Amino acid sequence: MWEVCQQQAQAGSPDLQEALLSKIVCLPDHVSNKLQGKNPPIFFPQNYFPFLGGAVIQVLQKISDSLRGGLDCSISFVSHVLGKVCVHGRQEEILSVLLPCLTDLTKSDCIWQRICWRLVECVPDRWMEAVLLGFVQRAPGADVLSRLLGNLVVKNKKAQFVVTQKVLLLQYSHTTVVLQNLLGYLSLDSLRRALLVKVLLELLETWGSSSAVKHSPPEQQQYISKAILICLSHLKEHEIESCREELLTSMMEGVKCHLDSSLPQIRCLGMIVAESISSKINTDGPVLKFQYEEDDEARELKSLLVQTPPFGVVPSLPDDDRNEKADAALPSVLESNKKSCTAAPVMPGDESDAELDSDDDLIPYDMSEDKELKVKAPVYIRDCIEVLAGSEDVDKWETTVKALESLVRKNPAATREVSVELAKILLHLEEKTCMEGFGELRQRAQVAVLTTDPIPVAQYLTSQFYSLNYSLRQRIDILDVLVLAAQELSYPKSHGKTKHSDAPKPSIQLLPGSDSSKDWRRIVDERIKSKTRRFAMGRSQVEVAAVPNEFSSVAGHFFFPLIQHFDRPLTTFDLLGEDHLVLGRLVHTLAILMYLAVNTVAVTAMGKALLEFVWALRFHTDSYVRQGLLSCISSVLLSVPKEHLLEDMTEELLETQSWLGDVAEKDPDGDCRRLALQNLLLMENLKKKLKTVPS
């Protein structure tokens, strides 16, 4: 290599150099092909390429000595060797030797710094990405990276594209440390800071794109959010001022797109990033503040806004210590911000006014022996209706809400006389006081009414789901109640009575922030487990007494009205448009009702209708809706008898199988791919069972 470097300075033969390059990089392959199983250990790739890295350091040392002696030599051949080794996938082996040596040599020697810069600059464009990624991933910090690469991204268009576009916008597998190294490198030189601002605006444009939010996986959106927060942490006040309008516009567009998402993770990302942007552009005025769960992911994202210690100090700290200091700095900064926002100094004039208005001269009443008056709970259902419909007595209203569920279950005959009226009152019931657990009490009462008189109440609720003048919250409440009541009706009566409050709720829950796909996998796993035969020694389980399935006769009243009018937009309700969150809940509700209808008379008709429903929505852009559609397929395959699947739904199943194959390969959402694969396995098992059944 040293001889070629000397020849290049004197315009040596390019053909010879190309041949030598190929032989040097591919030497382990050539030797192993000739010697077969007798290859010496030094020619194993894991040994050869670190050895080659040591040779590169020796050549660079000779180049350094020549430059100090005033002699000309070229470094491009060494750059070609480095580039070709990296593009062959041996970055780790060669850079594990090169990077530590170059890091030490460039600390205080400007000639070594220039040699290192030229080493990377002379790498051909076709190999630049592999070399650059190797340096970024393995550099111990942004200051070291800046020392090794110099202003490469300013001089080389390919390097600029890799750093500002490919790594940040087209890839999302890199760690947070890599992002911090890369964006920190851009922030450490005045020539590169313009690229930092440009990168931030491009990241915000992608973050605020509704198409990107819908079609990119959550992992990529989290990656982009981290990059935005790291960029914000490096911006200076004058840079923020220069692009304040662009930041504000991007924030408003992006937070709307994220809050429209059905996935809680995406909504939380949007809120955190919007809060961070708002805190940067409104340092003196009011800032955005959202309510969300402070989990580990949220804390990690917020910690990215806090600058680490000065870059000159970073290398002397271990990584663990550096992370601990960043974590320790965050609470103190947040605490100081909170105090500065909330603390209001009391002026002397205010104190005197407070003394003048003091009530110290008034003698308080002696209330030590006072007793709280207890309101008697209602005894009859009609009394409850009167209180809930128009009573102004708050204590009586609270007592009635608490007692209603047990009263309904104790008096089924009286409940059936006014069931629809009571269901209507409960559906429109609003909280009058700050009553603890009001939502759950109201929901339990609705479930009790529905299970007591299923058909008329189910007809009322399903008709109201598609009616005008209901909020999205009320429509979701209807779905919740239908699911919980169907679950209770399908279980043995003793189970429903004794363990009603502890019954595991399927995917539809009271709060809209739940991820139902996880519960659906649990439901499907339990269903598969129940169909698995196990041979084992030991005491057999106690069998539950067989009782009629009360959901069997009413399943159609729960299911078919919900599936009828989904494609008819109303003035205030458009399931196929902006109300896709409710559509996702509806799809999951239908999947659960289908699962609970196993062994019922209507299950085949329900399965056929559900497959047609899924087929109409299979290309929906919202991942939460697609997860529900795939759960519907699982329900059909597990609930409908296999003979009926084969006889009545052959064409639908073949079309569904083809669609599932596409989803398993191409869907951007990981949960959708996993559910599609699970459905394909269920279909394969179904085929095997049908082959084993004698004709």
XYZ file of C-alpha atoms in Angstrom:
695
model
C 0.000 0.000 0.000
C 2.833 2.408 0.812
C 4.491 1.740 -2.556
C 1.238 2.450 -4.383
C 0.812 5.682 -2.427
C 4.280 6.760 -3.620
C 3.513 5.722 -7.216
C 0.209 7.653 -7.188
C 2.107 10.804 -6.377
C 4.108 10.107 -9.567
C 1.034 9.036 -11.662
C 1.400 5.237 -11.434
C -0.546 2.636 -13.475
C -4.297 2.692 -12.598
C -4.803 -0.912 -13.830
C -2.137 -2.200 -11.477
C -3.639 -0.252 -8.600
C -7.107 -1.691 -9.298
C -5.729 -5.234 -9.382
C -3.810 -4.725 -6.146
C -6.910 -3.246 -4.484
C -8.974 -6.296 -5.374
C -6.277 -8.714 -4.182
C -5.703 -6.930 -0.869
C -9.398 -6.708 0.054
C -10.383 -10.160 -1.235
C -7.249 -12.012 -0.098
C -9.083 -14.191 2.507
C -11.488 -15.420 -0.202
C -8.681 -16.192 -2.682
C -6.610 -18.035 -0.086
C -9.529 -20.088 1.223
C -10.518 -21.070 -2.324
C -6.997 -22.371 -3.019
C -6.252 -24.035 0.319
C -9.818 -25.245 0.999
C -9.878 -26.635 4.560
C -6.203 -25.892 5.278
C -6.603 -22.131 5.514
C -4.207 -20.539 8.101
C -6.008 -18.670 10.924
C -4.515 -15.315 9.899
C -6.613 -15.460 6.711
C -9.883 -15.891 8.582
C -11.867 -12.654 8.006
C -12.166 -11.958 11.742
C -8.341 -12.029 11.969
C -7.309 -10.652 8.580
C -9.220 -7.367 8.546
C -8.016 -6.148 11.985
C -4.512 -7.036 10.720
C -5.229 -4.977 7.585
C -6.403 -2.102 9.832
C -3.040 -2.173 11.601
C -1.276 -2.071 8.218
C -3.381 0.968 7.218
C -2.253 2.777 10.387
C 1.404 1.994 9.520
C 0.940 3.405 6.002
C -0.722 6.532 7.400
C 2.239 6.939 9.761
C 4.622 6.817 6.779
C 2.470 9.408 4.980
C 2.612 11.628 8.073
C 6.407 11.341 8.217
C 6.694 12.154 4.494
C 4.535 15.253 4.816
C 6.598 16.459 7.755
C 9.735 15.873 5.649
C 8.338 17.903 2.737
C 7.796 14.896 0.373
C 4.680 14.396 -1.769
C 2.539 11.248 -1.490
C -1.058 10.255 -2.125
C -3.589 8.830 0.317
C -6.310 7.879 -2.179
C -5.268 4.191 -2.477
C -5.641 3.751 1.310
C -9.073 5.435 1.032
C -10.032 2.933 -1.690
C -8.935 0.025 0.497
C -10.989 1.359 3.425
C -14.046 1.961 1.233
C -13.977 -1.468 -0.401
C -13.500 -3.279 2.915
C -16.473 -1.385 4.432
C -18.769 -1.990 1.472
C -17.957 -5.721 1.716
C -19.461 -5.673 5.207
C -16.240 -5.747 7.242
C -16.650 -2.327 8.872
C -16.541 -3.636 12.421
C -13.311 -5.606 11.986
C -11.237 -2.875 10.338
C -12.680 0.129 12.190
C -12.247 -1.569 15.565
C -8.498 -1.022 14.985
C -8.568 2.188 12.944
C -10.920 4.364 15.002
C -9.207 4.135 18.414
C -5.803 4.867 16.841
C -7.071 7.802 14.774
C -8.968 9.162 17.804
C -5.758 9.288 19.845
C -3.537 10.563 17.006
C -5.848 13.461 16.071
C -6.295 14.841 19.613
C -3.534 17.423 19.383
C -1.868 16.943 15.975
C -3.235 19.070 13.122
C -1.333 17.085 10.461
C -2.972 13.859 11.597
C -6.339 15.619 11.522
C -5.783 16.670 7.900
C -4.641 13.130 7.009
C -7.808 11.699 8.562
C -9.997 14.215 6.708
C -8.329 13.370 3.381
C -8.633 9.648 4.129
C -12.423 9.939 4.241
C -12.767 12.591 1.530
C -10.923 10.423 -1.035
C -13.295 7.466 -0.605
C -15.250 7.060 -3.890
C -18.944 8.007 -3.771
C -20.086 4.418 -4.327
C -18.423 3.386 -1.035
C -18.927 6.610 0.928
C -22.118 5.501 2.705
C -20.565 2.342 4.166
C -17.506 4.240 5.468
C -19.509 7.143 6.847
C -21.989 4.902 8.681
C -19.099 2.942 10.153
C -17.547 6.108 11.578
C -20.862 7.501 12.880
C -21.886 4.246 14.564
C -18.551 3.629 16.284
C -17.329 7.112 17.220
C -17.364 7.609 21.011
C -18.898 11.084 20.725
C -19.844 13.971 18.458
C -16.607 15.854 19.195
C -14.513 12.850 18.128
C -16.609 12.494 14.971
C -16.073 16.157 14.186
C -12.320 15.705 14.621
C -12.223 12.652 12.336
C -14.516 13.846 9.526
C -13.956 17.585 9.487
C -16.321 19.391 7.123
C -16.869 16.334 4.938
C -20.646 16.932 4.683
C -20.011 20.429 3.315
C -17.430 19.309 0.718
C -18.921 15.987 -0.454
C -22.487 15.848 -1.867
C -22.769 12.091 -1.344
C -21.780 12.411 2.312
C -24.249 15.271 2.721
C -27.060 13.156 1.255
C -26.252 10.217 3.543
C -26.106 12.363 6.686
C -29.020 14.740 6.067
C -31.407 12.489 4.132
C -30.731 8.772 4.192
C -29.829 8.204 7.845
C -32.519 10.543 9.187
C -35.463 10.211 6.788
C -35.074 6.900 4.953
C -33.721 4.664 7.719
C -34.868 4.230 11.300
C -32.864 1.324 12.716
C -30.061 3.410 14.228
C -29.779 3.912 17.977
C -30.330 7.158 19.860
C -26.566 7.426 20.413
C -25.987 7.416 16.636
C -28.528 10.230 16.229
C -26.830 12.223 18.980
C -23.417 11.697 17.361
C -24.648 12.682 13.913
C -26.650 15.779 14.871
C -24.041 16.810 17.432
C -21.428 16.625 14.649
C -23.520 19.005 12.520
C -23.811 21.453 15.427
C -20.077 21.736 16.200
C -19.004 23.956 13.286
C -20.450 27.170 11.928
C -20.345 25.869 8.344
C -22.309 22.780 9.327
C -24.937 24.517 11.487
C -26.830 25.665 8.399
C -27.305 21.993 7.576
C -28.595 21.395 11.128
C -31.390 23.964 10.656
C -32.163 22.547 7.194
C -32.343 19.014 8.614
C -34.711 20.134 11.393
C -37.133 21.749 8.938
C -37.117 18.652 6.707
C -37.711 16.386 9.713
C -40.620 18.592 10.807
C -42.081 18.490 7.309
C -42.103 14.681 7.447
C -43.352 14.683 11.047
C -46.251 16.955 10.084
C -47.277 14.986 6.970
C -50.613 13.187 7.453
C -49.602 10.650 4.801
C -46.381 9.817 6.656
C -48.244 9.456 9.967
C -50.735 7.046 8.393
C -48.362 4.922 6.318
C -45.061 4.797 8.207
C -44.526 2.369 11.121
C -44.573 3.707 14.705
C -40.877 2.873 15.090
C -39.961 5.259 12.276
C -42.141 8.022 13.702
C -40.480 7.604 17.084
C -37.061 7.760 15.379
C -37.967 11.019 13.588
C -39.356 12.472 16.835
C -36.066 11.728 18.608
C -34.116 13.394 15.806
C -36.322 16.509 16.046
C -35.834 16.783 19.804
C -32.049 16.371 19.489
C -31.964 19.082 16.793
C -33.972 21.423 19.045
C -31.532 20.850 21.891
C -28.643 22.107 19.687
C -30.353 25.213 18.254
C -29.308 28.641 19.489
C -31.686 31.520 20.129
C -30.878 33.451 16.948
C -31.391 30.281 14.864
C -34.768 29.654 16.488
C -35.723 33.270 15.850
C -34.810 32.987 12.167
C -37.140 30.036 11.592
C -39.807 30.705 14.241
C -42.666 30.915 11.711
C -41.706 27.634 10.038
C -41.449 25.920 13.428
C -44.873 27.198 14.494
C -46.545 26.160 11.234
C -44.983 22.695 11.317
C -45.963 22.256 14.961
C -49.628 23.088 14.326
C -49.882 20.780 11.302
C -47.978 17.940 12.946
C -49.823 17.893 16.251
C -53.172 17.725 14.414
C -52.030 14.726 12.346
C -50.751 12.904 15.434
C -53.806 13.584 17.577
C -56.011 12.255 14.759
C -54.234 8.884 14.960
C -55.984 5.908 16.574
C -52.747 4.645 18.150
C -51.987 5.979 21.660
C -48.223 5.802 21.019
C -48.500 8.114 17.997
C -50.703 10.590 19.865
C -48.227 10.696 22.743
C -45.309 11.313 20.343
C -47.182 14.232 18.804
C -47.916 15.771 22.190
C -44.323 15.494 23.450
C -42.776 16.951 20.285
C -45.351 19.771 20.146
C -44.658 20.645 23.800
C -40.926 20.712 23.087
C -41.260 22.973 20.029
C -43.614 25.270 21.926
C -41.179 25.578 24.828
C -38.396 26.557 22.406
C -40.293 29.189 20.401
C -42.204 30.664 23.382
C -39.537 31.047 26.030
C -41.319 33.969 27.739
C -45.007 33.367 26.984
C -47.437 30.481 27.584
C -46.490 27.076 26.170
C -48.485 24.043 25.074
C -49.202 21.474 27.782
C -50.895 18.100 27.199
C -51.993 15.317 29.508
C -50.411 11.938 28.812
C -48.887 9.049 30.717
C -45.318 9.706 31.866
C -43.803 6.305 30.978
C -40.166 5.418 30.306
C -40.479 6.259 26.614
C -41.859 9.729 27.352
C -39.111 10.417 29.890
C -36.442 9.300 27.412
C -37.811 11.618 24.733
C -37.923 14.581 27.097
C -34.366 13.907 28.259
C -33.138 14.442 24.680
C -33.976 18.156 25.019
C -31.414 18.516 27.811
C -27.911 19.216 26.555
C -25.160 16.881 27.734
C -21.982 18.411 29.309
C -19.538 20.290 27.012
C -18.075 18.081 24.347
C -14.564 18.463 25.616
C -15.581 16.759 28.863
C -17.667 13.968 27.411
C -14.862 11.527 26.444
C -13.564 11.406 30.032
C -16.931 10.207 31.314
C -18.124 6.624 30.876
C -21.361 6.219 28.936
C -23.269 5.186 32.042
C -22.124 8.259 33.952
C -23.048 10.483 31.025
C -26.576 9.053 30.916
C -26.964 9.395 34.677
C -25.930 13.059 34.527
C -28.402 13.736 31.723
C -31.161 12.009 33.695
C -30.205 13.941 36.831
C -30.199 17.237 34.945
C -33.707 16.751 33.548
C -35.739 16.796 36.806
C -33.887 19.870 38.056
C -34.538 21.770 34.811
C -38.201 20.770 34.787
C -38.529 21.683 38.461
C -36.978 25.100 37.902
C -39.263 25.717 34.909
C -42.286 24.701 36.961
C -41.298 27.005 39.812
C -40.627 29.929 37.491
C -44.031 29.500 35.836
C -46.116 28.990 38.972
C -44.417 31.103 41.639
C -45.917 34.571 41.950
C -44.241 37.045 44.355
C -46.590 38.617 46.901
C -46.300 42.398 46.998
C -46.404 44.292 50.294
C -49.589 46.037 49.200
C -51.286 42.710 48.640
C -50.363 41.598 52.153
C -52.003 44.665 53.714
C -55.172 44.137 51.670
C -55.269 40.539 52.795
C -55.035 41.642 56.425
C -57.910 44.123 55.971
C -60.129 41.429 54.422
C -59.303 38.854 57.094
C -62.167 36.973 58.755
C -60.255 36.362 61.994
C -62.810 38.395 64.002
C -65.657 36.000 63.143
C -66.200 33.183 65.665
C -66.652 29.759 63.950
C -69.575 27.493 64.812
C -68.887 24.389 66.872
C -69.429 21.524 64.369
C -67.620 18.803 66.304
C -70.832 16.861 67.047
C -72.408 17.256 63.599
C -73.166 14.018 61.750
C -73.337 13.485 58.018
C -76.871 12.853 56.825
C -77.100 9.596 54.909
C -79.506 9.547 51.984
C -81.574 6.404 51.774
C -81.001 4.389 48.604
C -84.047 3.940 46.302
C -85.934 0.654 46.451
C -87.797 0.668 43.136
C -86.570 0.991 39.539
C -89.096 3.730 38.737
C -87.790 5.787 41.656
C -84.333 5.562 40.130
C -85.666 6.787 36.790
C -87.315 9.804 38.448
C -84.135 10.725 40.335
C -81.818 10.317 37.326
C -84.197 12.111 34.966
C -84.699 15.326 36.877
C -83.799 15.391 40.557
C -81.832 18.397 41.784
C -80.799 16.642 45.009
C -77.124 15.864 44.408
C -76.749 13.434 47.326
C -79.822 11.488 46.245
C -78.529 11.408 42.660
C -75.150 9.990 43.737
C -76.784 7.338 45.933
C -79.031 6.285 43.060
C -76.131 5.920 40.625
C -74.261 3.732 43.116
C -77.271 1.510 43.871
C -78.694 1.164 40.356
C -76.740 -1.880 39.129
C -77.597 -4.104 42.105
C -81.215 -2.938 42.005
C -81.535 -3.869 38.319
C -80.068 -7.338 38.892
C -82.352 -7.980 41.908
C -85.528 -6.904 40.083
C -85.377 -8.294 36.522
C -89.168 -8.275 36.016
C -89.536 -4.615 37.005
C -86.491 -3.726 34.886
C -87.975 -5.300 31.746
C -91.034 -3.017 32.004
C -88.886 0.129 31.670
C -85.662 -1.288 30.205
C -85.516 0.867 27.070
C -86.399 4.039 28.970
C -83.732 3.281 31.562
C -81.165 2.521 28.840
C -81.945 5.868 27.217
C -81.488 7.760 30.493
C -78.179 6.017 31.207
C -76.862 6.665 27.693
C -77.473 10.410 28.085
C -76.563 10.577 31.779
C -73.890 13.165 32.560
C -71.887 13.581 35.732
C -73.364 16.264 37.979
C -70.697 16.108 40.673
C -67.064 15.069 40.916
C -68.113 11.525 41.734
C -65.359 8.936 41.950
C -65.812 6.053 39.484
C -68.874 7.574 37.801
C -68.001 6.223 34.355
C -67.593 2.665 35.589
C -70.801 2.787 37.686
C -72.805 4.060 34.722
C -71.321 1.430 32.436
C -72.087 -1.392 34.873
C -75.676 -0.215 35.174
C -76.003 -0.164 31.369
C -74.601 -3.692 31.145
C -77.017 -4.879 33.833
C -80.007 -3.423 31.946
C -78.850 -4.929 28.654
C -78.285 -8.424 30.082
C -81.639 -8.312 31.876
C -83.626 -7.465 28.727
C -81.256 -8.120 25.795
C -83.362 -7.855 22.622
C -85.204 -4.508 23.023
C -82.259 -2.772 24.706
C -79.795 -4.090 22.088
C -82.119 -2.887 19.319
C -82.281 0.552 20.935
C -78.519 0.874 21.448
C -77.562 -0.350 17.977
C -80.097 2.012 16.378
C -78.682 4.940 18.349
C -75.123 4.141 17.260
C -75.885 5.430 13.747
C -78.263 8.238 14.856
C -77.648 11.977 14.689
C -76.614 14.236 17.568
C -74.431 11.802 19.486
C -70.841 12.475 20.460
C -68.057 10.061 19.547
C -67.688 9.279 23.262
C -71.339 8.148 23.455
C -70.969 5.969 20.357
C -67.887 4.323 21.846
C -69.819 3.831 25.116
C -72.491 1.932 23.166
C -69.841 -0.404 21.732
C -68.301 -0.955 25.179
C -71.653 -1.873 26.713
C -72.558 -4.261 23.875
C -69.248 -6.108 24.244
C -69.401 -6.436 28.030
C -73.025 -7.559 27.975
C -72.333 -10.121 25.236
C -69.417 -11.439 27.249
C -71.575 -11.811 30.366
C -74.415 -13.498 28.459
C -72.074 -15.975 26.789
C -70.523 -17.100 30.093
C -72.221 -19.497 32.536
C -74.655 -17.631 34.773
C -72.801 -18.426 37.987
C -69.629 -16.958 36.472
C -71.456 -13.817 35.503
C -72.872 -13.357 39.012
C -69.952 -14.214 41.192
C -67.130 -12.768 39.142
C -68.804 -9.991 37.234
C -66.461 -7.281 38.414
C -63.336 -9.403 37.878
C -64.260 -10.709 34.445
C -61.462 -10.026 31.975
C -62.572 -7.388 29.528
C -61.748 -8.013 25.876
C -60.214 -5.375 23.684
C -62.937 -2.741 24.100
C -62.211 -0.862 27.313
C -63.551 2.229 29.011
C -60.600 4.422 28.045
C -59.880 4.916 24.323
C -56.128 4.727 24.841
C -55.918 0.927 25.011
C -54.221 -1.157 22.360
C -56.765 -3.866 21.600
C -54.541 -5.949 19.356
C -52.667 -7.257 22.405
C -55.921 -8.429 24.008
C -56.952 -9.987 20.752
C -53.816 -12.060 20.617
C -54.578 -13.214 24.154
C -58.140 -14.155 23.173
C -56.978 -16.060 20.102
C -54.235 -17.831 22.073
C -56.798 -18.929 24.672
C -59.070 -20.184 21.920
C -56.254 -22.202 20.316
C -55.234 -23.522 23.727
C -58.787 -24.696 24.410
C -58.765 -26.706 21.175
C -55.401 -28.346 21.896
C -55.478 -31.907 23.217
C -53.000 -32.646 25.971
C -52.153 -36.046 27.412
C -50.826 -35.828 30.968
C -50.855 -37.768 34.216
C -52.351 -36.144 37.263
C -55.630 -35.017 38.717
C -58.189 -33.988 36.121
C -59.782 -30.560 36.280
C -63.208 -30.088 37.813
C -65.729 -29.741 34.993
C -68.031 -26.729 34.987
C -71.708 -27.606 34.872
C -73.154 -27.211 31.392
C -75.669 -24.357 31.051
C -77.361 -22.782 28.002
C -75.511 -19.979 26.238
C -77.847 -17.013 26.685
C -76.016 -15.063 23.975
C -76.962 -17.670 21.370
C -80.524 -16.466 20.859
C -79.686 -12.750 20.805
C -76.322 -12.662 18.973
C -77.900 -11.421 15.748
C -79.546 -8.460 17.511
C -76.126 -7.354 18.766
C -74.225 -7.981 15.530
C -76.193 -7.309 12.350
C -77.498 -3.761 13.099
C -73.915 -2.629 13.729
C -72.685 -3.919 10.378
C -75.487 -2.458 8.245
C -74.913 1.285 7.905
C -71.176 1.759 8.331
C -70.823 3.237 4.821
C -73.560 5.888 5.185
C -72.062 9.202 6.330
C -74.158 11.440 8.583
C -73.884 15.165 9.135
C -71.876 14.730 12.331
C -70.579 11.184 11.903
C -68.486 9.741 9.077
C -66.989 6.332 9.855
C -65.137 6.078 6.556
C -63.813 9.620 6.898
C -62.384 11.482 9.849
C -64.034 9.311 12.530
C -61.714 6.363 11.927
C -61.093 5.983 15.676
C -64.742 4.930 16.147
C -64.464 2.722 13.057
C -61.514 0.950 14.662
C -63.528 0.372 17.837
C -66.488 -0.846 15.780
C -64.325 -3.357 13.905
C -62.857 -4.715 17.144
C -66.369 -4.921 18.639
C -67.595 -6.990 15.686
C -64.585 -9.284 16.058
C -65.370 -9.904 19.734
C -69.085 -10.481 19.083
C -68.107 -12.973 16.383
C -65.787 -14.764 18.791
C -68.453 -14.923 21.516
C -71.018 -16.310 19.045
C -69.203 -19.654 18.696
C -71.597 -22.640 18.554
C -74.616 -20.389 18.012
C -77.164 -20.832 15.210
C -76.373 -17.492 13.566
C -72.588 -17.934 13.564
C -72.320 -18.947 9.877
C -74.370 -15.992 8.633
C -72.420 -13.689 10.918
C -69.117 -15.047 9.606
C -70.118 -14.584 5.962
C -71.302 -11.009 6.597
C -68.129 -10.208 8.538
C -65.867 -11.467 5.729
C -67.688 -9.189 3.262
C -67.300 -6.296 5.715
C -63.566 -6.978 6.040
C -63.152 -7.195 2.280
C -64.708 -3.753 1.815
C -62.290 -2.123 4.283
C -59.124 -4.176 3.722
C -57.134 -1.256 2.266
C -57.941 1.218 5.059
C -55.072 3.577 5.809
C -55.380 3.453 9.621
C -53.327 0.658 11.191
C -55.705 0.347 14.181
C -58.586 -0.390 11.797
C -56.502 -2.946 9.896
C -55.590 -4.679 13.158
C -59.304 -4.967 13.915
C -60.026 -6.384 10.453
C -57.359 -9.047 10.935
C -58.855 -9.852 14.339
C -62.204 -10.330 12.572
C -60.584 -12.933 10.302
C -59.250 -14.757 13.370
C -62.729 -14.759 14.929
C -64.326 -16.189 11.804
C -61.737 -18.954 11.478
C -62.075 -19.911 15.154
C -65.857 -19.587 15.572
C -67.449 -20.826 12.338
C -67.500 -24.654 11.992
C -64.893 -25.785 9.482
C -67.496 -27.630 7.394
C -69.489 -24.415 6.928
C -66.321 -22.474 6.143
C -65.587 -24.916 3.320
C -69.130 -25.088 1.960
C -70.358 -21.498 2.252
C -67.230 -19.316 2.164
C -64.731 -20.984 -0.169
C -64.301 -18.020 -2.532
C -64.139 -15.496 0.302
C -61.471 -17.538 2.092
C -59.315 -17.866 -1.030
C -59.462 -14.107 -1.627
C -58.758 -13.456 2.054
C -55.755 -15.788 1.992
C -54.227 -13.878 -0.924
C -54.782 -10.566 0.883
C -53.282 -11.931 4.110
C -50.140 -12.911 2.220
C -49.729 -9.334 0.985
C -50.306 -7.916 4.474
C -47.774 -10.297 6.048
C -45.110 -9.130 3.562
C -45.844 -5.454 2.890
C -47.880 -3.867 5.715
C -45.861 -1.122 7.477
C -47.364 -1.979 10.881
C -45.650 -4.800 12.783
C -48.806 -5.901 14.640
C -50.701 -6.182 11.343
C -47.970 -8.360 9.839
C -47.977 -10.607 12.902
C -51.773 -10.965 12.940
C -51.807 -11.740 9.200
C -49.192 -14.439 9.689
C -51.202 -15.886 12.569
C -54.314 -16.036 10.378
C -52.372 -17.793 7.617
C -51.239 -20.411 10.151
C -54.853 -20.881 11.283
C -55.886 -21.421 7.657
C -53.082 -23.934 7.177
C -54.162 -25.843 10.284
C -57.741 -25.791 8.998
C -56.629 -27.367 5.712
C -54.753 -30.112 7.554
C -57.791 -30.911 9.698
C -60.042 -31.105 6.647
C -57.626 -33.514 4.954
C -57.592 -35.828 7.973
C -61.414 -35.973 8.246
C -62.715 -39.092 6.356
C -65.116 -38.257 3.538
